Amino acid sequence: MIYLLPHTILASADRDPTQEAFRCAGAALTYAELVQRADQLATVLYDFGVRRGDRVGIFLGRSLETAVAIFGILRCGAVYVPLNPKAPESQNHFLLQDCGIRILVTHPSQRRSLLKLLGARPQVQGIVGMSEVEDYPAVDWPTVFAAPPATFAVPRQVETDLAYLIYTSGSTGQPKGIMHSHASGLAFVRNAAARYAFGPQDRFGNHAPIYFDISQLAYFGAPLVGATAVLATDAHTVLPASLGRLFGEERLTVWYSVPLAITQLLNAGALAGQDLTSLRYLFYAGEPLAPRYARQLAELLPTTRIANWYGPAETNVCTVYDLPGPPQDDASIPIGEVWDNTERLIVDDQDQPVATGNSGELLIRATTNMLGYWNQVELSTRAWYTHVTQGGSTERFYRTGDLVREDPVGVLHFLGRRDHQVKIRGYRVELSALEAHLLTHPAVAEAAAVTVQRQADALSIVVAVILRAGDEATVQDLQEHLAAAFPWYALPESLYLRESFPRTGSDKIDRPALQSLLADQVPS
Amino acid sequence: MEQTIIDYIKNEIHAGDQSLDIDPEDDLLGSGLLGSMEMMRLVEHLENTFHFRVQPQDMAIENFLTVAAMARYVSAARRA
């Protein structure tokens, strides 16, 4: 019976031990090898004192080791927490402290970034995957794989146990840890596998780093059905010609990524000339895909089903829209309808259902939903809309914070964030957090952050600031002020000093008007 | 050529971080020494310095994964 995420690889290894589970950069791990290596890692973690429920950090780039790390950590009952080795040290340091990571799983290729992170002296007590890391106890990969397998005690667990934490930037600028259980992770890939009839013959192309929820389709969906997951390397994500070739060379049947990966491929012409006949499905999520790109894709992939998947990481995925054909016009592509085993409400500010056709916040009740935010009781409480049934049981809906509208045929259309959260290159950025931080600068009177579309396929953040009368600060001063507090992807492309803002009737900043003013301004 | 590329990565992309130890055979992308933005800057620099254009189909692992690969690619592309 499969009720924990690592059961997927055990079942697939029983069924077909020599089937390839993961491939990366030409190397592969069969299901039998993956189970053995995961258990060897679990043994080493157990010897380090890792027990059920402990959080273990993964500090890896895109590589085969990510699969061993994820399943090894889960096998000993612990919780995996992916870190982004390229994130600012302060952000990773915060993550380590926030969820109490004591053991990190890494690789020698990450030595430079790891030493920087350890320079901040976090509470780390051990390193796996690299030897000689200052004075930390460390076990390298060859030693892990020489260990006798499975001498750790497999803990007794149930499906609602915490399996992984995905961190996302929050409204205060402080990242928050989204808690997913084995059950919510499995529910996601089961929904997808049932809807699209995935099977052992499928080959899932994965572009997402493991700290993006998009990665979970390949890492758990492929093992669920005994298929093969093909992991793009970090180099593939920067070099489109190689990424394009991966489709044909690996005979990919399923692709799931952010639209940016797809538009990069199209703009570089990297899919032209590739044999794409094996590709059954192309899914994208995280941001809208411009209709003209969807048209280009549909022409290039006449037999591939293209689908827009929608869902905040808190829900995994909750709605899907299978494109009926190439978009006929430039209207945004809908987010579709909730998939199986999922209920939704569209409500106004008073949590009352809106009339069909009106805009409201989307609320989701599903087994794919998160448990809550790590160590954030108040934030977690606010994330739910609860409804007590006649019999006294409680139904919990996740408040997506996204505004949607239902059209006459029951298809949902995405209208934007309720607050000013936007997605830039697939990263969530809270515009209000940028504004709030600018206001901490002594010379700033008012600040407004908006997005503008300067390039056809990418949103940029631009910021306008009104200085306090008599105070002096340069654009560079303010940009440095932001750079000290936010990661690179959240920083504005341009920052303008203004005398005034356009205003609404109630004297609020008229953001749409400001947006069009700034869109026409030359980049600073 | 290899040294020119290494110097650019150290001085321009990593703000003169002399503690960086870059071997011509190191995976520049997997190690995080270069991300996509940095790769764009580096390609532009190579194009301007060596007076040639990188074709989109050449943006591939065999040409850009390491300093050694880039040096081989640039030499060949300039002759072409």
XYZ file of C-alpha atoms in Angstrom:
604
model
C 0.000 0.000 0.000
C 1.356 3.392 -1.001
C 0.640 5.993 1.674
C 4.069 7.546 2.212
C 6.048 9.246 -0.555
C 8.998 6.777 -0.425
C 6.562 3.879 -0.879
C 6.422 4.994 -4.523
C 10.039 4.019 -5.177
C 9.753 0.787 -3.138
C 6.721 -0.323 -5.152
C 8.346 0.603 -8.463
C 11.554 -1.237 -7.501
C 9.490 -4.346 -6.666
C 7.705 -4.185 -9.993
C 10.678 -3.451 -12.247
C 14.000 -3.047 -10.400
C 16.025 -2.305 -13.545
C 13.697 0.438 -14.827
C 15.440 3.817 -14.770
C 13.963 6.050 -12.083
C 16.002 9.233 -12.603
C 18.324 10.396 -15.347
C 20.530 13.470 -15.279
C 23.391 14.568 -17.556
C 23.617 11.129 -19.148
C 23.828 9.208 -15.852
C 20.954 7.173 -14.433
C 19.693 5.457 -11.301
C 17.418 2.443 -11.562
C 14.633 2.003 -9.028
C 16.649 -0.747 -7.272
C 19.721 1.520 -7.100
C 17.649 4.468 -5.908
C 16.107 2.446 -3.071
C 19.510 1.145 -2.036
C 21.124 4.593 -2.115
C 18.233 6.268 -0.348
C 18.465 3.654 2.412
C 22.232 4.120 2.651
C 21.700 7.870 3.059
C 18.947 7.199 5.610
C 21.415 5.036 7.537
C 24.004 7.818 7.619
C 21.359 10.367 8.648
C 20.144 8.009 11.374
C 23.708 7.724 12.669
C 23.855 11.537 12.736
C 20.871 11.392 15.087
C 18.163 12.314 12.566
C 14.799 10.989 13.709
C 11.182 11.098 12.581
C 9.972 14.661 12.042
C 13.449 16.252 12.054
C 14.108 18.746 9.264
C 17.058 18.020 6.967
C 18.241 20.637 4.464
C 19.085 19.851 0.845
C 21.761 22.159 -0.548
C 22.134 20.862 -4.097
C 21.919 22.029 -7.686
C 19.995 20.034 -10.270
C 21.549 16.567 -10.078
C 20.851 12.857 -9.466
C 21.827 13.413 -5.819
C 18.627 15.428 -5.330
C 16.576 12.235 -5.787
C 18.751 10.264 -3.351
C 18.559 13.153 -0.866
C 14.771 13.515 -1.018
C 14.012 9.813 -0.660
C 16.823 9.157 1.831
C 15.546 11.899 4.128
C 11.949 10.692 3.812
C 12.944 7.046 4.370
C 14.216 7.770 7.855
C 10.997 9.624 8.660
C 12.504 13.085 8.431
C 11.285 16.172 6.564
C 13.192 17.483 3.567
C 13.749 21.222 3.177
C 15.216 22.334 -0.170
C 17.488 25.378 -0.103
C 18.535 27.433 -3.093
C 22.345 27.484 -3.123
C 22.211 30.653 -5.237
C 20.004 32.560 -2.772
C 21.574 35.249 -0.573
C 23.261 33.763 2.523
C 20.974 35.768 4.783
C 17.911 34.082 3.287
C 19.339 30.570 3.593
C 20.555 31.351 7.091
C 17.035 32.395 7.994
C 15.648 29.100 6.657
C 18.157 27.021 8.611
C 17.299 28.814 11.830
C 13.571 29.014 11.178
C 12.983 25.289 10.923
C 15.970 24.135 12.949
C 18.009 22.345 10.305
C 20.989 20.562 11.852
C 22.068 18.369 8.946
C 22.667 19.479 5.353
C 22.887 17.187 2.339
C 25.106 18.668 -0.367
C 27.747 18.002 -3.035
C 31.347 19.215 -3.606
C 30.096 21.342 -6.545
C 28.351 23.555 -3.962
C 31.446 24.041 -1.766
C 31.828 27.753 -2.459
C 28.204 28.620 -1.630
C 28.131 26.248 1.338
C 31.233 27.765 2.943
C 29.676 31.220 2.593
C 26.514 30.007 4.309
C 28.445 28.283 7.094
C 30.415 31.483 7.563
C 27.308 32.906 9.239
C 27.659 30.123 11.862
C 24.212 28.548 11.697
C 23.228 25.721 14.034
C 24.412 23.093 11.548
C 25.916 20.014 13.189
C 26.746 17.803 10.258
C 27.263 17.693 6.496
C 26.506 14.810 4.156
C 27.858 14.699 0.610
C 31.173 16.464 1.050
C 34.247 15.849 3.186
C 36.499 18.287 5.036
C 34.067 21.106 5.641
C 35.952 23.207 8.164
C 35.442 21.574 11.579
C 32.010 20.101 10.818
C 31.488 16.341 11.016
C 31.090 15.384 7.365
C 30.481 12.236 5.337
C 31.081 12.295 1.581
C 28.981 10.478 -1.028
C 31.440 7.591 -1.677
C 31.338 6.833 2.067
C 27.530 7.007 2.086
C 27.326 4.547 -0.795
C 29.800 2.184 0.856
C 27.606 1.940 3.956
C 25.660 -1.270 4.520
C 22.094 -0.497 3.471
C 19.105 -0.262 5.756
C 20.567 -0.576 9.206
C 18.360 2.313 10.304
C 15.054 1.697 12.020
C 12.200 2.541 9.614
C 9.862 4.596 11.794
C 6.152 3.992 12.037
C 4.390 6.842 10.205
C 1.008 7.851 8.889
C 0.210 9.715 5.697
C -0.576 13.010 7.396
C 2.987 13.243 8.761
C 4.993 16.230 7.552
C 7.088 15.296 4.488
C 8.594 18.527 3.179
C 8.757 22.295 3.613
C 8.793 24.633 0.627
C 9.761 28.182 1.528
C 8.185 31.127 -0.208
C 8.579 34.824 0.422
C 5.844 36.177 2.657
C 4.101 39.485 3.013
C 6.560 40.680 5.644
C 9.476 39.894 3.321
C 10.334 37.007 5.654
C 10.046 33.629 3.866
C 7.442 31.225 5.220
C 7.652 27.438 5.190
C 4.729 25.720 3.485
C 4.200 22.354 5.206
C 3.162 19.450 3.017
C 2.409 15.948 4.229
C 3.003 12.643 2.466
C -0.748 12.653 1.806
C -0.902 16.084 0.152
C 2.160 15.339 -1.987
C 0.728 11.998 -3.067
C -2.737 13.452 -3.663
C -1.249 15.899 -6.163
C 0.554 13.285 -8.252
C -2.361 10.840 -8.006
C -4.738 13.478 -9.368
C -2.380 14.224 -12.241
C -1.666 10.548 -12.992
C -5.378 9.700 -13.061
C -6.381 12.631 -15.233
C -3.653 12.111 -17.827
C -3.182 8.316 -17.554
C 0.556 8.382 -16.836
C 2.281 5.003 -17.061
C 5.703 3.321 -16.770
C 6.473 4.181 -20.394
C 6.346 7.915 -19.615
C 9.471 10.062 -19.423
C 8.996 13.240 -17.381
C 11.186 16.205 -18.225
C 11.932 18.297 -15.130
C 13.218 21.860 -15.368
C 12.306 23.089 -11.868
C 14.743 23.224 -8.968
C 13.566 21.176 -5.977
C 12.687 24.348 -4.029
C 9.865 24.957 -6.560
C 6.721 22.874 -6.121
C 6.678 22.215 -9.868
C 9.497 19.700 -9.311
C 7.199 17.387 -7.380
C 5.500 16.060 -10.495
C 8.758 14.493 -11.692
C 10.117 13.540 -8.246
C 6.914 11.849 -7.010
C 4.710 11.454 -10.091
C 7.234 9.446 -12.094
C 7.922 7.023 -9.175
C 4.181 6.682 -8.488
C 3.648 5.146 -11.930
C 7.095 3.558 -12.303
C 8.135 5.992 -15.018
C 11.465 7.734 -15.641
C 12.179 11.327 -14.641
C 14.763 13.201 -16.703
C 16.314 16.067 -14.729
C 17.608 19.050 -16.669
C 20.908 20.294 -15.204
C 21.531 23.893 -14.137
C 23.411 24.278 -17.439
C 20.356 23.178 -19.444
C 18.296 25.943 -17.878
C 20.791 28.592 -19.042
C 21.596 27.121 -22.454
C 18.402 26.757 -24.525
C 19.981 24.816 -27.417
C 20.855 21.981 -25.013
C 17.469 22.140 -23.295
C 15.739 21.833 -26.679
C 17.815 18.791 -27.577
C 16.837 17.120 -24.311
C 13.279 16.711 -25.620
C 14.321 14.621 -28.610
C 17.347 12.847 -27.164
C 15.497 11.714 -24.057
C 12.224 11.027 -25.902
C 10.335 13.047 -23.294
C 6.610 12.301 -23.062
C 5.668 14.790 -20.320
C 6.987 18.313 -19.795
C 6.049 20.532 -16.856
C 7.671 23.905 -16.217
C 7.169 27.611 -15.736
C 6.255 29.495 -18.951
C 9.651 31.235 -18.924
C 11.405 27.948 -19.782
C 9.042 27.459 -22.697
C 9.333 30.997 -24.041
C 13.142 30.779 -23.831
C 13.028 27.626 -25.938
C 10.700 29.239 -28.473
C 12.635 32.495 -28.673
C 15.919 30.660 -29.219
C 14.308 28.441 -31.856
C 15.617 25.539 -29.787
C 12.708 23.198 -30.462
C 12.869 23.613 -34.236
C 14.313 20.528 -35.889
C 13.821 18.368 -32.783
C 11.854 15.142 -32.994
C 9.030 16.002 -30.608
C 6.656 13.221 -31.608
C 7.034 11.436 -28.253
C 5.723 14.429 -26.267
C 2.205 13.584 -25.046
C 1.725 16.440 -22.595
C 3.100 19.890 -22.005
C 1.978 21.480 -18.731
C 2.882 24.914 -17.475
C 2.146 26.702 -14.210
C 3.286 29.579 -12.054
C 2.544 32.442 -14.423
C 0.366 33.092 -17.450
C 1.696 32.053 -20.853
C 1.096 34.697 -23.517
C -1.433 33.401 -26.090
C 0.952 34.022 -28.973
C 3.432 31.586 -27.418
C 0.660 29.069 -26.846
C -0.196 29.371 -30.544
C 3.438 28.844 -31.519
C 3.592 25.781 -29.258
C 0.383 24.306 -30.626
C 1.725 24.630 -34.164
C 5.045 23.063 -33.216
C 3.373 20.256 -31.216
C 0.238 19.298 -33.125
C -0.279 16.010 -31.236
C 0.713 17.223 -27.761
C -1.956 18.141 -25.204
C -1.102 21.518 -23.710
C -2.516 22.449 -20.316
C -2.386 25.415 -17.987
C -2.132 24.219 -14.374
C -2.890 26.645 -11.592
C -2.334 26.459 -7.863
C -0.407 28.323 -5.190
C 2.288 26.068 -3.653
C -0.053 25.810 -0.630
C -2.456 23.729 -2.778
C 0.063 22.071 -5.113
C -2.249 22.301 -8.139
C -5.986 22.908 -7.909
C -7.321 23.937 -11.332
C -6.408 22.788 -14.826
C -7.237 24.044 -18.279
C -6.587 21.731 -21.212
C -6.204 23.996 -24.231
C -8.819 22.976 -26.799
C -6.521 24.126 -29.601
C -4.346 27.100 -30.518
C -5.774 30.275 -28.889
C -7.819 32.146 -31.468
C -7.183 35.594 -30.016
C -4.977 37.375 -27.488
C -7.319 37.003 -24.502
C -5.521 35.496 -21.476
C -5.682 31.740 -21.245
C -8.090 30.650 -18.474
C -6.994 28.634 -15.435
C -9.837 26.227 -16.099
C -11.776 24.306 -13.503
C -10.840 22.469 -10.324
C -9.784 18.903 -10.960
C -11.046 15.784 -9.198
C -11.363 15.578 -5.438
C -11.267 19.385 -5.139
C -13.933 21.896 -4.127
C -13.853 25.647 -4.666
C -15.650 28.796 -3.602
C -15.433 32.300 -5.031
C -16.131 34.863 -2.311
C -16.184 38.593 -1.702
C -14.479 40.537 1.116
C -17.121 39.287 3.565
C -16.586 35.643 2.584
C -19.951 35.611 0.813
C -20.176 33.732 -2.503
C -20.223 36.118 -5.474
C -22.690 35.854 -8.328
C -21.399 33.907 -11.314
C -19.377 36.214 -13.513
C -18.290 38.483 -10.683
C -14.732 38.742 -9.434
C -13.913 37.189 -6.068
C -11.205 35.387 -4.117
C -10.729 31.726 -4.935
C -10.912 29.361 -1.932
C -9.833 25.735 -2.293
C -10.678 22.615 -0.316
C -8.621 19.622 -1.398
C -6.477 16.755 -0.147
C -3.585 18.431 -1.983
C -3.669 21.353 0.460
C -0.781 22.106 2.819
C -0.922 21.461 6.559
C -0.108 25.109 7.313
C 2.948 27.375 7.629
C 5.870 26.174 9.703
C 5.909 27.719 13.142
C 3.424 30.452 12.138
C 0.224 29.691 14.003
C -1.443 33.027 13.355
C -0.518 33.145 9.683
C -1.728 29.551 9.281
C -5.049 30.347 10.919
C -5.588 33.307 8.614
C -4.824 31.133 5.593
C -8.030 29.126 6.065
C -11.702 29.774 5.635
C -13.476 27.246 7.830
C -17.009 26.063 7.471
C -18.679 23.903 10.108
C -21.151 21.425 8.650
C -24.509 20.491 10.141
C -23.005 17.431 11.762
C -20.283 19.470 13.377
C -17.284 18.517 11.217
C -15.064 21.272 9.879
C -14.330 21.898 6.234
C -11.195 23.888 5.566
C -10.673 26.010 2.458
C -7.315 27.586 1.620
C -7.566 31.286 0.833
C -5.533 31.607 -2.365
C -5.491 35.403 -2.256
C -6.076 35.257 -6.019
C -8.984 36.975 -7.698
C -10.849 34.922 -10.267
C -14.031 35.125 -12.319
C -16.195 32.244 -13.475
C -17.432 32.516 -17.057
C -20.826 31.248 -18.306
C -19.434 27.798 -19.153
C -17.912 27.333 -15.690
C -14.319 28.082 -16.626
C -12.265 30.169 -14.186
C -10.237 33.176 -15.288
C -7.345 34.527 -13.241
C -7.545 38.283 -12.585
C -4.598 38.983 -10.273
C -3.486 38.951 -6.658
C -5.707 40.338 -3.961
C -2.741 42.008 -2.367
C 0.060 43.176 -4.573
C 1.946 39.963 -4.817
C 3.369 39.325 -8.258
C 5.463 36.645 -9.913
C 8.710 37.665 -11.502
C 10.674 34.934 -13.290
C 8.647 32.414 -11.343
C 9.518 33.949 -7.952
C 6.867 35.476 -5.782
C 7.501 39.098 -4.958
C 5.381 41.134 -2.602
C 5.204 44.647 -4.025
C 3.855 45.955 -0.745
C 6.941 44.584 1.005
C 9.185 46.594 -1.324
C 7.136 49.706 -0.616
C 7.160 49.082 3.110
C 10.924 48.719 3.103
C 11.449 51.882 1.076
C 9.424 53.740 3.668
C 11.985 52.707 6.260
C 14.497 54.950 4.466
C 14.565 58.310 6.221
C 14.331 60.359 3.041
C 11.311 58.541 1.570
C 7.847 60.036 1.906
C 5.901 57.726 -0.346
C 6.714 54.743 -2.488
C 4.790 52.702 -5.020
C 5.935 49.528 -6.701
C 4.211 48.317 -9.831
C 4.957 45.916 -12.635
C 5.367 46.939 -16.236
C 5.672 44.875 -19.356
C 8.769 46.237 -21.083
C 9.580 43.010 -22.878
C 6.935 40.901 -24.532
C 7.456 37.897 -22.311
C 8.635 39.281 -18.976
C 7.240 41.492 -16.260
C 9.562 43.987 -14.612
C 9.172 45.734 -11.293
C 9.496 49.504 -11.328
C 9.336 51.734 -8.303
C 8.415 55.377 -7.940
C 9.361 57.369 -4.874
C 8.459 60.778 -3.519
C 11.133 62.179 -1.232
C 10.420 64.107 1.906
C 10.650 67.835 1.272
C 14.171 69.035 1.975
C 15.606 65.512 2.195
C 18.091 64.284 -0.306
C 18.650 60.762 -1.552
C 19.759 59.494 -4.932
C 18.234 56.693 -6.969
C 21.337 54.669 -6.184
C 20.936 55.214 -2.419
C 17.437 53.816 -2.570
C 18.384 50.905 -4.797
C 21.114 49.957 -2.354
C 18.629 50.231 0.479
C 16.448 47.642 -1.274
C 19.341 45.427 -2.325
C 20.335 45.047 1.317
C 16.972 43.505 2.163
C 15.695 41.635 -0.892
C 16.995 38.908 -3.210
C 18.017 39.887 -6.751
C 14.785 38.832 -8.406
C 12.710 41.152 -6.209
C 14.716 44.284 -7.021
C 13.129 46.892 -9.305
C 14.455 47.236 -12.801
C 14.068 51.010 -12.543
C 13.498 53.439 -9.714
C 12.157 56.926 -10.365
C 12.029 59.988 -8.145
C 8.766 61.847 -8.637
C 7.126 65.043 -7.413
C 3.670 63.475 -7.280
C 1.603 60.355 -7.971
C -1.653 60.058 -9.867
C -4.429 59.585 -7.287
C -7.800 57.958 -7.084
C -10.918 59.709 -5.803
C -10.148 58.575 -2.282
C -6.600 59.934 -2.595
C -5.003 56.528 -2.791
C -2.207 56.067 -5.276
C -3.808 55.257 -8.590
C -1.709 52.221 -9.399
C -3.071 51.460 -12.871
C -2.471 55.106 -13.869
C 1.004 55.090 -12.364
C 1.687 51.828 -14.106
C 0.932 53.243 -17.544
C 2.934 56.415 -16.771
C 5.981 54.383 -15.803
C 5.583 51.896 -18.639
C 6.227 54.709 -21.113
C 9.172 56.129 -19.217
C 12.671 55.251 -20.355
C 14.409 52.729 -18.088
C 16.629 54.520 -15.580
C 41.936 33.066 -24.024
C 41.134 30.876 -20.999
C 42.809 33.370 -18.686
C 40.880 36.265 -20.269
C 37.601 34.488 -19.552
C 38.617 33.559 -15.996
C 39.677 37.158 -15.333
C 36.349 38.476 -16.588
C 34.411 36.082 -14.349
C 36.518 37.032 -11.327
C 36.736 40.779 -11.907
C 33.479 41.712 -13.557
C 31.015 39.083 -12.401
C 32.375 38.402 -8.938
C 33.590 41.943 -8.222
C 37.265 41.084 -8.167
C 36.972 38.143 -5.775
C 40.559 36.874 -6.012
C 39.832 33.997 -3.641
C 37.873 32.308 -6.438
C 39.755 29.330 -7.748
C 38.447 28.620 -11.246
C 39.786 25.648 -13.145
C 39.232 25.693 -16.942
C 37.356 22.382 -16.607
C 34.984 23.483 -13.783
C 31.229 23.350 -14.414
C 30.503 27.074 -14.194
C 26.724 26.661 -14.120
C 26.314 23.690 -11.769
C 28.616 25.348 -9.233
C 26.640 28.586 -9.282
C 29.616 30.639 -10.516
C 27.395 31.799 -13.373
C 23.610 32.085 -13.556
C 21.584 33.052 -16.607
C 22.082 36.806 -16.150
C 25.823 36.362 -15.718
C 26.013 34.088 -18.750
C 24.312 36.789 -20.842
C 26.872 39.346 -19.664
C 29.734 36.992 -20.388
C 28.464 36.170 -23.891
C 28.094 39.863 -24.672
C 31.607 40.486 -23.419
C 33.027 37.652 -25.543
C 31.189 38.946 -28.611
C 32.490 42.476 -28.149
C 36.036 41.458 -27.281
C 36.511 38.892 -30.023
C 34.285 40.483 -32.689
C 31.903 37.660 -33.527
C 28.286 36.709 -32.855
C 27.118 33.720 -30.840
C 24.345 32.008 -32.804
C 21.292 30.854 -30.774
C 21.902 27.214 -31.733
C 25.396 27.511 -30.253
C 24.069 28.340 -26.766
C 24.764 24.770 -25.709
C 26.488 22.864 -22.947
C 29.379 21.695 -25.142
C 30.257 25.346 -25.865
C 29.603 27.094 -22.564
C 29.767 24.697 -19.599
C 33.424 25.362 -18.806
C 36.086 27.976 -19.479
C 37.960 25.461 -21.628
C 34.838 24.786 -23.723
C 34.248 28.500 -24.222
C 37.831 29.101 -25.301
C 37.583 26.276 -27.871
C 34.241 27.556 -29.095
C 35.310 31.187 -29.429
C 38.477 30.236 -31.334
C 36.495 28.080 -33.759
C 33.678 30.627 -34.149
C 36.115 33.435 -34.976
C 37.717 31.364 -37.713
C 34.337 30.466 -39.209
